[in-house]
Every structure is written in structure tokens, then in C-alpha cells.
């Protein structure tokens, strides 16, 4: 039951220093379900990634805060990495939901300085590059697809690069994992493109635009036009084109994951990836993206987290959702290019019979009972406890 072990934290919080305990408390407050996945990482990696996650969350909270004037925000982002070595730096003027990580940044920076030097170097370097990169897009829109990749590189690709260097530095993974920066970057870009696609409406409400103009300008005068009722058909065509752009990354993400040897690192990487493909499948050809929130159901999410425990199973999940997309491609100007992208992804997801989707994804009416019988109530209650806050909107 690799999947079950995967989400069962195996560290005793009470044994940690008070500041580290605070860090794990903030982790749970900010990342909800993902905190359990971080806590189940092997000892060697766990604290470094917890701190990395919180530092990134702090940086992201500054970037997101529309109440900070741009002339204040730009130097704050550029110099953010310096806060890691300043025991006193904190920021009390944020109104964002995760402001706690800025208000009690000294707890995080204290634990940062307790990490091994190699880990500190990686985290500091990524912070420096990300802070600088974020400022580029405060003053510039995402126009071309190349710029879409560039923006996603700054906010998520760099995370993939940093994580991969941490994995390699821990020696739990081969050096190649920390050296192949292109693949590490793509892991992050895949997650971020999925977020941007899913969050169209939420970002629109907050006056933020992350869909690339090169694509949406084919379907409307302004990006916000895509939310208009009379534009639904164009909007969905645009949505599908962006989803197919994200799907192009699947083969490289699989290649990245195929290099991972450590079970806890594999789970940590695979869980967000399978969530992303499920989210893309939900969004594909779905006009609800322009009218409300599209999220995967809690039951579905839990099932995937438990299943994403080895490469064959991850491939089977990817196959399952890409196949569902492929079956739903509507006729239109992009249908043949979307189809060929799906087919290349499906090709990379070929796996042995025993893992094909019908066994991983039995019909809904059977799955609950089968899963309960298979793994027992004890595990379910534990996992559902951790993931109890996931996607309240459904299931
Ligand atoms: C992440 C990534 C993440 C995890 C594992 C490997 C990665 C490789 C490359 C890039 C990112 C990788 O995963 C988290 C997942 C997460 O936070 N999920 C949320 C759900 C949600 O929709 O927000 C949850 O509460 O479960 C992630 O999304 N990001 C992230 C941030 C820091 C770190 Cl250390 C790892 C954010 C982002 C922007 C995609 C990089």
C-alpha cells in the first residue's frame, strides 16, 4: 500500500523546536492537503521542503497583494531573498489570506538558517531569480506563448528546478535529476498552466490576466470578453487550445518522474501532476470555467493521491484522463492539432494491461465500496481527516 504510506505523516511534531513547530503549523494553514504530502517526505528532505514551500508562499503573497503599490512591491520582490538572512525582517501590512507567513517570517527564516548549507544556497538562489522574474510581469502583459512559458518559469518552473536540486543534494536522487533543468522546469510549468487555465474567472474578478494574448486575441477583443454569455463558443475554443498547449508537456513530465528512485519524493511529485491532469480533463470543453469554479471532487482526489505511487499507475491515470479528453474533442479549427497532441501524450502513457484505467477507475457506483473493502476503514478515516478540507464544493 505505497499510496497509503504516502500520505501518512511519519514525524512527531512535538519533538521539534518551537519555531519548526510553528513552520509546520503555517504549512497546514496555507497548503491544506499538500501539507500531509510534505510531511511524509523522508527525514532528510522534509524540513528543507517545508521551509522552501513557506518561503515561496511568502514571496507569492507579496506578488499577489494588490494593496501594495507597485513602486513598493518591485524592490520588495527583488530583495526578498535578503530577508532569509535577516532575523528581524517581517511584513505586517498585507491583507492576503496567507499573511501569517509574512507576519511571522522570523520563525521561517530562523529555520531556514538551520538547514544544511547546500539547501540554503538552493532556496536563496531560487528566491532571488523568482523575485526578479515576478517584477518583469508586474509591468508587462503575457502576450506570446513564449512569454506564457516565461511567466510560468518564474513562478513555478523555478520551483521545479529548486526542488530537483534539493532532491539531488540530499543524495536520495541521482545527480541527473538536479542537472536536467529543462525537465524540472516543465514539471512546474505544467502545474502552473493548469492553475492559470482553471482560475480564469477568479483572476478576472481580481483584475489579473494570465492567459496569453497570442491565443485569446483569436477569440475576442479583450480577455474579459470570454466571460460574456454570447461569447461562450469562442471562449471554450480558446480554453481547449490552452489545455492542449499544457498537454504537450505530459511526455516530459513522465520522463522526469521516471528518473525518481525515492518513494516519498516520487509521491510528492506525482500527486500534484495527477491532480493537474484531472483538473485539465474537468476543464476541457467545459463552459463552467467562465461562470464558476471547476474543481475535482474530494473522493476523486483522495483516490488519485492513493494511487499515484509508482510510474505505471501514474501513467495509467494520465492515460485515463487524456483519453477522456481525446474522446470529447469537438469539431472545430483546432480539432486535428488537439487530437495529435492527445495521441502523443497517450503514446507516452502506454502501460501494462493490469494497470489500465478500468481497474484504477472502476465505475463510480462500485468504486467507493471496492476501495473501502480493499484498504479498510482505518486508513480512510485517517486520510479523509487530512484531506477533509479539500474542495468543499463537491462530493
Ligand atoms: C509546489 C508543487 C510541486 C510539488 C512537487 C513537485 C513539483 C515540481 C515542480 C514544480 C512544483 C512541484 O506542488 C504544489 C501542490 C499544491 O500546493 N497543491 C494545493 C492545491 C492547489 O490547487 O493549490 C494543495 O493545497 O494541495 C503547488 O501547487 N505548488 C508548489 C509550491 C511550492 C512547492 Cl515546494 C511545490 C505551487 C506552484 C505554483 C505550482 C509551483
Short mmCIF file of C-alpha atoms and ligand atoms in Angstrom, two decimals:
data_model
loop_
_atom_site.label_atom_id
_atom_site.label_comp_id
_atom_site.label_asym_id
_atom_site.label_seq_id
_atom_site.Cartn_x
_atom_site.Cartn_y
_atom_site.Cartn_z
CA UNK A 1 0.00 0.00 0.00
CA UNK A 2 2.57 2.58 -1.10
CA UNK A 3 -0.20 5.08 -1.64
CA UNK A 4 -1.43 4.88 1.91
CA UNK A 5 2.00 5.19 3.39
CA UNK A 6 2.47 8.09 1.05
CA UNK A 7 0.01 10.30 2.84
CA UNK A 8 0.66 9.18 6.41
CA UNK A 9 2.93 11.68 8.14
CA UNK A 10 5.73 9.93 9.93
CA UNK A 11 7.20 12.70 12.01
CA UNK A 12 6.33 13.64 15.52
CA UNK A 13 5.77 17.37 15.68
CA UNK A 14 6.18 17.51 19.44
CA UNK A 15 9.87 16.63 19.15
CA UNK A 16 10.66 19.67 17.02
CA UNK A 17 11.89 23.09 18.12
CA UNK A 18 9.15 25.67 18.78
CA UNK A 19 9.96 27.63 15.59
CA UNK A 20 9.90 24.48 13.46
CA UNK A 21 6.58 23.52 15.04
CA UNK A 22 5.27 26.93 14.02
CA UNK A 23 6.51 26.33 10.48
CA UNK A 24 4.56 23.07 10.23
CA UNK A 25 1.50 24.82 11.64
CA UNK A 26 1.79 27.51 8.93
CA UNK A 27 2.30 24.82 6.33
CA UNK A 28 -1.01 23.23 7.32
CA UNK A 29 -2.72 26.61 7.34
CA UNK A 30 -1.53 27.55 3.87
CA UNK A 31 -1.33 24.37 1.86
CA UNK A 32 -4.16 22.33 3.34
CA UNK A 33 -3.99 18.92 1.71
CA UNK A 34 -0.44 19.31 0.41
CA UNK A 35 0.97 19.64 3.94
CA UNK A 36 0.42 15.92 4.53
CA UNK A 37 2.38 15.06 1.39
CA UNK A 38 5.31 17.23 2.53
CA UNK A 39 5.22 15.69 6.00
CA UNK A 40 5.50 12.24 4.54
CA UNK A 41 8.79 13.05 2.79
CA UNK A 42 11.87 11.24 4.12
CA UNK A 43 13.51 12.92 7.11
CA UNK A 44 16.45 14.23 5.09
CA UNK A 45 14.22 16.33 2.82
CA UNK A 46 11.20 17.13 4.92
CA UNK A 47 12.25 20.31 6.74
CA UNK A 48 14.05 21.77 3.73
CA UNK A 49 10.97 21.41 1.55
CA UNK A 50 8.65 22.66 4.29
CA UNK A 51 10.77 25.82 4.60
CA UNK A 52 11.10 26.16 0.81
CA UNK A 53 7.30 25.92 0.49
CA UNK A 54 6.73 28.61 3.15
CA UNK A 55 9.33 30.97 1.71
CA UNK A 56 7.72 30.62 -1.72
CA UNK A 57 4.31 31.19 -0.19
CA UNK A 58 5.61 34.40 1.40
CA UNK A 59 7.01 35.61 -1.93
CA UNK A 60 3.78 34.70 -3.68
CA UNK A 61 1.75 36.55 -1.05
CA UNK A 62 3.73 39.73 -1.76
CA UNK A 63 3.26 39.27 -5.54
CA UNK A 64 -0.50 38.71 -5.15
CA UNK A 65 -1.19 41.59 -2.77
CA UNK A 66 -2.85 44.28 -4.88
CA UNK A 67 -2.87 46.68 -1.92
CA UNK A 68 0.93 47.05 -2.08
CA UNK A 69 1.75 49.86 -4.57
CA UNK A 70 3.95 48.75 -7.48
CA UNK A 71 6.80 51.09 -6.54
CA UNK A 72 6.94 49.41 -3.12
CA UNK A 73 6.36 45.92 -4.46
CA UNK A 74 9.13 45.89 -7.07
CA UNK A 75 12.04 46.42 -4.65
CA UNK A 76 10.36 44.11 -2.12
CA UNK A 77 10.31 41.27 -4.63
CA UNK A 78 13.80 41.93 -5.96
CA UNK A 79 15.31 41.97 -2.50
CA UNK A 80 13.15 39.31 -0.95
CA UNK A 81 15.98 36.76 -0.80
CA UNK A 82 17.86 39.05 1.59
CA UNK A 83 15.13 38.54 4.18
CA UNK A 84 16.27 34.95 4.59
CA UNK A 85 19.43 36.08 6.35
CA UNK A 86 17.81 38.92 8.30
CA UNK A 87 16.49 37.55 11.61
CA UNK A 88 14.20 40.54 12.13
CA UNK A 89 12.50 41.03 8.78
CA UNK A 90 8.73 40.77 8.84
CA UNK A 91 5.85 42.47 7.00
CA UNK A 92 2.73 43.47 8.86
CA UNK A 93 0.76 45.32 6.15
CA UNK A 94 -0.58 42.52 3.99
CA UNK A 95 -4.27 41.76 3.64
CA UNK A 96 -3.87 38.43 1.91
CA UNK A 97 -5.22 35.19 3.33
CA UNK A 98 -1.74 33.78 3.99
CA UNK A 99 -0.36 36.99 5.56
CA UNK A 100 0.74 34.97 8.61
CA UNK A 101 3.85 33.79 6.73
CA UNK A 102 4.90 37.43 6.29
CA UNK A 103 3.92 38.48 9.80
CA UNK A 104 5.90 35.68 11.42
CA UNK A 105 8.64 35.45 8.81
CA UNK A 106 11.31 35.36 11.55
CA UNK A 107 10.14 31.86 12.53
CA UNK A 108 10.61 30.74 8.93
CA UNK A 109 13.95 32.49 8.39
CA UNK A 110 15.29 31.08 11.67
CA UNK A 111 14.58 27.58 10.46
CA UNK A 112 15.95 28.44 7.02
CA UNK A 113 19.29 29.23 8.68
CA UNK A 114 19.17 25.89 10.50
CA UNK A 115 19.08 23.98 7.21
CA UNK A 116 22.18 22.44 5.67
CA UNK A 117 24.20 24.99 3.70
CA UNK A 118 23.55 23.29 0.35
CA UNK A 119 19.81 23.57 0.90
CA UNK A 120 20.12 27.21 1.95
CA UNK A 121 22.00 28.01 -1.25
CA UNK A 122 19.38 26.44 -3.48
CA UNK A 123 16.46 28.17 -1.75
CA UNK A 124 18.20 31.55 -1.73
CA UNK A 125 19.15 31.29 -5.40
CA UNK A 126 15.60 30.38 -6.46
CA UNK A 127 14.14 33.22 -4.37
CA UNK A 128 16.47 35.70 -5.98
CA UNK A 129 15.57 34.60 -9.52
CA UNK A 130 11.86 34.32 -8.82
CA UNK A 131 11.57 37.72 -7.14
CA UNK A 132 13.29 39.36 -10.10
CA UNK A 133 11.20 37.40 -12.60
CA UNK A 134 7.95 38.36 -10.92
CA UNK A 135 8.73 42.06 -11.37
CA UNK A 136 9.03 41.56 -15.13
CA UNK A 137 5.34 40.70 -15.37
CA UNK A 138 4.13 43.36 -12.96
CA UNK A 139 4.74 45.85 -15.73
CA UNK A 140 4.18 43.69 -18.77
CA UNK A 141 1.27 41.53 -20.02
CA UNK A 142 1.60 37.94 -21.11
CA UNK A 143 1.48 38.35 -24.89
CA UNK A 144 3.11 35.49 -26.75
CA UNK A 145 3.14 31.82 -25.86
CA UNK A 146 6.88 32.22 -25.23
CA UNK A 147 6.03 34.83 -22.60
CA UNK A 148 3.44 32.50 -21.09
CA UNK A 149 6.22 29.93 -20.68
CA UNK A 150 8.48 32.63 -19.28
CA UNK A 151 5.96 33.74 -16.65
CA UNK A 152 5.26 30.14 -15.65
CA UNK A 153 9.01 29.53 -15.46
CA UNK A 154 9.43 32.31 -12.90
CA UNK A 155 6.58 31.31 -10.62
CA UNK A 156 6.61 27.51 -10.98
CA UNK A 157 9.40 26.25 -13.26
CA UNK A 158 11.95 27.68 -10.84
CA UNK A 159 10.20 25.75 -8.06
CA UNK A 160 10.72 22.56 -10.05
CA UNK A 161 14.37 23.47 -10.58
CA UNK A 162 14.88 24.26 -6.89
CA UNK A 163 13.17 21.07 -5.75
CA UNK A 164 15.21 18.98 -8.17
CA UNK A 165 18.43 20.49 -6.83
CA UNK A 166 17.29 19.78 -3.28
CA UNK A 167 16.50 16.16 -4.21
CA UNK A 168 19.94 15.72 -5.79
CA UNK A 169 21.70 17.45 -2.89
CA UNK A 170 20.05 15.06 -0.46
CA UNK A 171 21.54 12.17 -2.45
CA UNK A 172 18.17 10.47 -2.29
CA UNK A 173 18.05 11.07 -6.04
CA UNK A 174 20.66 10.87 -8.82
CA UNK A 175 22.63 13.92 -9.85
CA UNK A 176 20.89 13.96 -13.23
CA UNK A 177 17.62 14.96 -11.51
CA UNK A 178 19.24 18.20 -10.34
CA UNK A 179 21.04 18.81 -13.61
CA UNK A 180 18.30 18.41 -16.21
CA UNK A 181 16.81 21.82 -15.59
CA UNK A 182 14.63 21.74 -18.69
CA UNK A 183 12.61 18.79 -17.41
CA UNK A 184 12.42 20.20 -13.89
CA UNK A 185 11.14 23.47 -15.32
CA UNK A 186 8.46 21.69 -17.34
CA UNK A 187 7.11 19.89 -14.26
CA UNK A 188 6.36 23.27 -12.75
CA UNK A 189 5.08 24.83 -15.95
CA UNK A 190 2.54 22.03 -16.35
CA UNK A 191 1.13 22.72 -12.87
CA UNK A 192 1.08 26.48 -13.33
CA UNK A 193 -0.57 26.40 -16.76
CA UNK A 194 -3.28 24.21 -15.25
CA UNK A 195 -3.81 26.73 -12.43
CA UNK A 196 -3.97 29.64 -14.86
CA UNK A 197 -6.46 27.87 -17.11
CA UNK A 198 -8.69 26.80 -14.20
CA UNK A 199 -8.56 30.18 -12.45
CA UNK A 200 -9.73 32.32 -15.40
CA UNK A 201 -12.78 33.69 -13.59
CA UNK A 202 -11.15 34.14 -10.20
CA UNK A 203 -8.25 36.07 -11.76
CA UNK A 204 -10.65 38.16 -13.86
CA UNK A 205 -12.53 39.17 -10.70
CA UNK A 206 -9.27 40.31 -9.15
CA UNK A 207 -8.23 42.20 -12.25
CA UNK A 208 -5.40 39.84 -13.14
CA UNK A 209 -4.74 38.41 -16.60
CA UNK A 210 -2.54 35.38 -17.23
CA UNK A 211 -4.00 33.91 -20.41
CA UNK A 212 -1.62 34.64 -23.31
CA UNK A 213 -2.86 37.28 -25.73
CA UNK A 214 -1.44 35.41 -28.74
CA UNK A 215 -4.15 32.80 -28.13
CA UNK A 216 -7.14 34.70 -26.69
CA UNK A 217 -6.91 37.51 -29.26
CA UNK A 218 -8.09 34.98 -31.87
CA UNK A 219 -11.34 34.65 -29.94
CA UNK A 220 -12.13 38.10 -28.56
CA UNK A 221 -11.23 41.76 -28.42
CA UNK A 222 -10.46 41.66 -24.72
CA UNK A 223 -9.67 38.72 -22.44
CA UNK A 224 -12.64 39.65 -20.27
CA UNK A 225 -14.97 39.23 -23.27
CA UNK A 226 -14.58 35.48 -22.94
CA UNK A 227 -16.82 35.60 -19.86
CA UNK A 228 -19.71 37.07 -21.90
CA UNK A 229 -22.64 34.76 -22.50
CA UNK A 230 -22.73 35.48 -26.24
CA UNK A 231 -19.05 34.50 -26.47
CA UNK A 232 -19.33 31.03 -24.91
CA UNK A 233 -18.41 29.13 -28.05
CA UNK A 234 -15.27 31.17 -28.77
CA UNK A 235 -14.34 31.07 -25.10
CA UNK A 236 -14.48 27.28 -24.98
CA UNK A 237 -12.44 27.01 -28.20
CA UNK A 238 -9.80 29.24 -26.62
CA UNK A 239 -9.90 27.20 -23.42
CA UNK A 240 -9.38 23.98 -25.35
CA UNK A 241 -6.44 25.43 -27.24
CA UNK A 242 -4.70 26.38 -23.97
CA UNK A 243 -5.42 22.97 -22.46
CA UNK A 244 -3.83 21.28 -25.47
CA UNK A 245 -0.78 23.53 -25.03
CA UNK A 246 -0.46 22.25 -21.46
CA UNK A 247 -0.96 18.63 -22.52
CA UNK A 248 2.15 18.90 -24.71
CA UNK A 249 4.19 18.80 -21.51
CA UNK A 250 2.97 15.37 -20.41
CA UNK A 251 5.68 13.28 -22.10
CA UNK A 252 8.45 15.30 -20.43
CA UNK A 253 6.74 15.17 -17.04
CA UNK A 254 6.58 11.38 -17.33
CA UNK A 255 10.25 11.26 -18.26
CA UNK A 256 11.10 13.39 -15.20
CA UNK A 257 9.14 11.12 -12.88
CA UNK A 258 10.68 8.00 -14.43
CA UNK A 259 14.05 9.11 -13.05
CA UNK A 260 12.89 9.31 -9.44
CA UNK A 261 14.01 6.50 -7.17
CA UNK A 262 12.92 7.56 -3.71
CA UNK A 263 9.33 6.58 -2.93
CA UNK A 264 8.49 9.64 -0.83
CA UNK A 265 9.89 12.03 -3.45
CA UNK A 266 8.03 10.19 -6.17
CA UNK A 267 4.71 10.58 -4.37
CA UNK A 268 5.43 14.22 -3.61
CA UNK A 269 5.99 14.92 -7.31
CA UNK A 270 3.32 12.65 -8.76
CA UNK A 271 0.38 13.80 -6.64
CA UNK A 272 0.26 17.37 -7.98
CA UNK A 273 0.77 16.05 -11.53
CA UNK A 274 -2.20 13.70 -11.42
CA UNK A 275 -4.33 16.40 -9.80
CA UNK A 276 -3.39 18.68 -12.68
CA UNK A 277 -4.32 16.25 -15.43
CA UNK A 278 -7.64 15.54 -13.70
CA UNK A 279 -8.27 19.29 -13.48
CA UNK A 280 -7.49 19.76 -17.18
CA UNK A 281 -9.90 16.97 -18.04
CA UNK A 282 -12.59 18.65 -15.93
CA UNK A 283 -11.98 21.98 -17.66
CA UNK A 284 -11.78 20.66 -21.22
CA UNK A 285 -14.68 21.85 -23.35
CA UNK A 286 -16.37 23.00 -20.16
CA UNK A 287 -18.13 26.39 -20.26
CA UNK A 288 -18.33 26.40 -16.44
CA UNK A 289 -14.74 27.67 -16.41
CA UNK A 290 -16.25 31.02 -17.46
CA UNK A 291 -19.11 31.05 -14.97
CA UNK A 292 -17.91 29.41 -11.76
CA UNK A 293 -15.37 27.25 -10.00
CA UNK A 294 -14.24 23.99 -11.60
CA UNK A 295 -12.64 21.60 -9.14
CA UNK A 296 -12.11 17.88 -8.83
CA UNK A 297 -14.25 16.06 -6.31
CA UNK A 298 -12.78 15.16 -2.95
CA UNK A 299 -13.33 11.44 -3.43
CA UNK A 300 -11.65 11.56 -6.80
CA UNK A 301 -8.71 13.49 -5.39
CA UNK A 302 -8.19 11.08 -2.50
CA UNK A 303 -8.36 8.11 -4.86
CA UNK A 304 -5.71 9.63 -7.09
CA UNK A 305 -3.40 10.55 -4.24
CA UNK A 306 -3.53 6.98 -3.04
CA UNK A 307 -2.96 5.54 -6.46
CA UNK A 308 -0.13 7.80 -7.64
CA UNK A 309 2.54 5.65 -6.01
CA UNK A 310 4.50 4.31 -8.95
CA UNK A 311 5.23 5.24 -12.52
CA UNK A 312 2.96 2.64 -14.13
CA UNK A 313 -0.01 3.79 -12.09
CA UNK A 314 0.72 7.45 -12.79
CA UNK A 315 0.89 6.65 -16.50
CA UNK A 316 -2.43 4.83 -16.24
CA UNK A 317 -4.05 7.85 -14.58
CA UNK A 318 -2.59 10.20 -17.19
CA UNK A 319 -3.79 7.86 -19.92
CA UNK A 320 -7.26 7.72 -18.43
CA UNK A 321 -7.76 11.50 -18.36
CA UNK A 322 -6.03 12.25 -21.66
CA UNK A 323 -8.18 9.60 -23.26
CA UNK A 324 -11.34 11.17 -21.83
CA UNK A 325 -10.25 14.50 -23.32
CA UNK A 326 -9.49 12.90 -26.66
CA UNK A 327 -12.96 11.37 -26.77
CA UNK A 328 -14.54 14.79 -26.22
CA UNK A 329 -12.69 16.91 -28.80
CA UNK A 330 -15.36 18.96 -30.56
CA UNK A 331 -15.24 19.69 -34.28
CA UNK A 332 -13.55 22.99 -34.89
CA UNK A 333 -10.48 24.71 -36.31
CA UNK A 334 -8.15 23.15 -33.72
CA UNK A 335 -9.57 19.66 -33.50
CA UNK A 336 -6.85 17.94 -35.51
CA UNK A 337 -3.98 19.61 -33.67
CA UNK A 338 -5.56 18.90 -30.28
CA UNK A 339 -6.05 15.28 -31.34
CA UNK A 340 -2.44 14.84 -32.34
CA UNK A 341 -1.22 16.31 -29.03
CA UNK A 342 -3.50 13.91 -27.13
CA UNK A 343 -2.27 10.97 -29.17
CA UNK A 344 1.41 11.76 -28.47
CA UNK A 345 0.65 12.02 -24.76
CA UNK A 346 -1.31 8.75 -24.85
CA UNK A 347 1.59 7.11 -26.59
CA UNK A 348 3.94 8.05 -23.73
CA UNK A 349 1.40 6.76 -21.20
CA UNK A 350 1.21 3.23 -22.62
CA UNK A 351 1.43 0.82 -19.73
CA UNK A 352 0.87 -2.79 -18.92
CA UNK A 353 -2.66 -4.25 -19.03
CA UNK A 354 -3.06 -4.73 -15.30
CA UNK A 355 -2.89 -1.02 -14.66
CA UNK A 356 -5.17 0.21 -17.36
CA UNK A 357 -7.76 2.58 -16.22
CA UNK A 358 -10.75 0.38 -15.73
CA UNK A 359 -9.06 -1.28 -12.78
CA UNK A 360 -7.86 2.01 -11.32
CA UNK A 361 -11.05 3.85 -12.13
CA UNK A 362 -13.95 1.45 -11.78
CA UNK A 363 -17.41 2.88 -12.40
CA UNK A 364 -18.36 5.35 -9.71
CA UNK A 365 -21.12 3.20 -8.23
CA UNK A 366 -18.60 0.45 -7.45
CA UNK A 367 -15.52 2.38 -6.53
CA UNK A 368 -16.43 3.51 -3.03
CA UNK A 369 -17.31 0.03 -1.87
CA UNK A 370 -14.34 -1.58 -3.52
CA UNK A 371 -11.91 0.89 -2.07
CA UNK A 372 -13.34 0.56 1.41
CA UNK A 373 -13.15 -3.19 1.22
CA UNK A 374 -9.65 -3.09 -0.16
CA UNK A 375 -7.95 -0.89 2.35
CA UNK A 376 -10.17 -0.73 5.35
CA UNK A 377 -11.89 1.97 7.28
CA UNK A 378 -8.87 2.87 9.42
CA UNK A 379 -6.86 4.26 6.54
CA UNK A 380 -9.78 6.09 5.03
CA UNK A 381 -10.65 7.93 8.18
CA UNK A 382 -7.02 8.95 8.59
CA UNK A 383 -6.64 10.21 5.06
CA UNK A 384 -10.03 11.86 4.86
CA UNK A 385 -9.10 13.61 8.08
CA UNK A 386 -6.06 15.19 6.43
CA UNK A 387 -7.83 15.91 3.22
CA UNK A 388 -11.10 16.86 4.81
CA UNK A 389 -10.78 20.45 3.72
CA UNK A 390 -10.27 19.63 0.07
CA UNK A 391 -12.69 21.11 -2.45
CA UNK A 392 -15.72 21.70 -0.25
CA UNK A 393 -17.76 22.41 -3.31
CA UNK A 394 -18.45 18.78 -4.07
CA UNK A 395 -18.64 15.16 -3.11
C1 LIG B 1 4.84 23.00 -5.35
C2 LIG B 1 4.27 21.96 -6.27
C3 LIG B 1 5.22 20.83 -6.62
C4 LIG B 1 5.23 19.67 -5.91
C5 LIG B 1 6.06 18.61 -6.31
C6 LIG B 1 6.90 18.72 -7.39
C7 LIG B 1 6.93 19.89 -8.11
C8 LIG B 1 7.78 20.02 -9.23
C9 LIG B 1 7.80 21.18 -9.94
C10 LIG B 1 7.02 22.25 -9.55
C11 LIG B 1 6.17 22.15 -8.49
C12 LIG B 1 6.10 20.97 -7.75
O1 LIG B 1 3.05 21.41 -5.82
C13 LIG B 1 2.11 22.24 -5.18
C14 LIG B 1 0.80 21.50 -4.98
C15 LIG B 1 -0.17 22.24 -4.07
O2 LIG B 1 0.22 23.12 -3.35
N1 LIG B 1 -1.46 21.94 -4.14
C16 LIG B 1 -2.51 22.64 -3.42
C17 LIG B 1 -3.75 22.64 -4.24
C18 LIG B 1 -3.87 23.84 -5.08
O3 LIG B 1 -4.56 23.78 -6.10
O4 LIG B 1 -3.32 24.89 -4.72
C19 LIG B 1 -2.92 21.91 -2.15
O5 LIG B 1 -3.30 22.60 -1.19
O6 LIG B 1 -2.90 20.69 -2.14
C20 LIG B 1 1.92 23.55 -5.91
O7 LIG B 1 0.85 23.79 -6.47
N2 LIG B 1 2.95 24.47 -5.90
C21 LIG B 1 4.17 24.24 -5.23
C22 LIG B 1 4.71 25.24 -4.43
C23 LIG B 1 5.86 25.01 -3.70
C24 LIG B 1 6.48 23.78 -3.79
CL1 LIG B 1 7.89 23.49 -2.86
C25 LIG B 1 5.97 22.76 -4.59
C26 LIG B 1 2.72 25.82 -6.50
C27 LIG B 1 3.24 26.03 -7.95
C28 LIG B 1 2.93 27.47 -8.33
C29 LIG B 1 2.55 25.12 -8.95
C30 LIG B 1 4.74 25.81 -8.02
#
